[in-house]
């Protein structure tokens, strides 16, 4: 389904450089073009590219300024690539809790049994070499985002990192490229979080799971690292979440939230993880409770792939609306697919924030209505969903089958 916040969109390469994308500004960064827009779900988003004969002057950049500030939030970095301070400017809420963020560390990784599957609980005691920052500079100040660029040396590997703060939102992205040449090493990153929070909340398919942040028994000790899908959040009414586009091993201990980035096992394949890697992780601060915050939307956008094309005229497939949208909070479309029996299509929705909700399903499919069915895609009743709200219990999954309306034309 759609997004409610503006997000950075990478535009495809073209021979001429456009000056704007509809009402949205365009920014060039490292040979790529970017804009910021609110995207609707299930449909193509169409924008008009505008061209100008005049050459756009790039703003002057103070290369030594390692502070990112968009008027809403402020992030201060040092020349080692560490996040020293992050705060909301209006409220003064410091979400880095006087700790150091973007703390990259390299550990010896020598599991007792399964080289490629296990991580031992004592790995924090096996830090083997420093991750050294070899260059730090400001790399962009534009109408879409500001950015810093850091280069690190970790053992025999090189890390290049673009730290990006959008002009229209509060999260900060760490777009990372690694030339990885390690053996039996583990690369992790960590950020400070609320040390007084008793629980962290992690996204899992169709819901969330809470875990303790302090060790009180053997079960807690065994959760020194745990899986999460889109994000892990630590908050007491307000706080921070850590999200990634392709990394899933998180930890929360002693006021630190961490993420495993790369490993280098030798068995069963000694060359499995060697070479070039690209990934992005994001720190998402919020001043409201997790269900009311934009954490899920930002993390979902980060982990999603989007296709952008440039055409001299609007293609036929982009001019027509299709699919469905959800009007309401906390409920998301998780599947829109062909039915298992091949007869029609299936729409699946889920409540993911642990709230009771009532939403309307907006259809862009003339000639069809929806009938509720079970997870086996068997109809539960003869009733059809029209414009009335559909009620969801916390974490409830509902499945609907498209039903053709007799006598109605459909396309």
Coordinates of C-alpha atoms in Angstrom, one line a residue, residues 73 97 103 107 177 197 205 260 267 289 292 318 351 369 398:
X73 CA 16.9 17.0 13.6
X97 CA 21.7 9.3 25.1
X103 CA 30.4 2.4 16.1
X107 CA 35.6 -9.3 16.0
X177 CA 29.9 -0.4 0.2
X197 CA 13.9 0.5 28.4
X205 CA 6.3 -11.4 9.4
X260 CA 25.7 -7.8 12.3
X267 CA 33.4 -23.7 5.9
X289 CA 5.0 5.6 20.5
X292 CA 2.1 6.1 16.0
X318 CA 1.0 3.5 -16.1
X351 CA -2.7 -5.6 11.2
X369 CA -16.0 -7.0 -5.3
X398 CA -7.7 -11.2 6.7

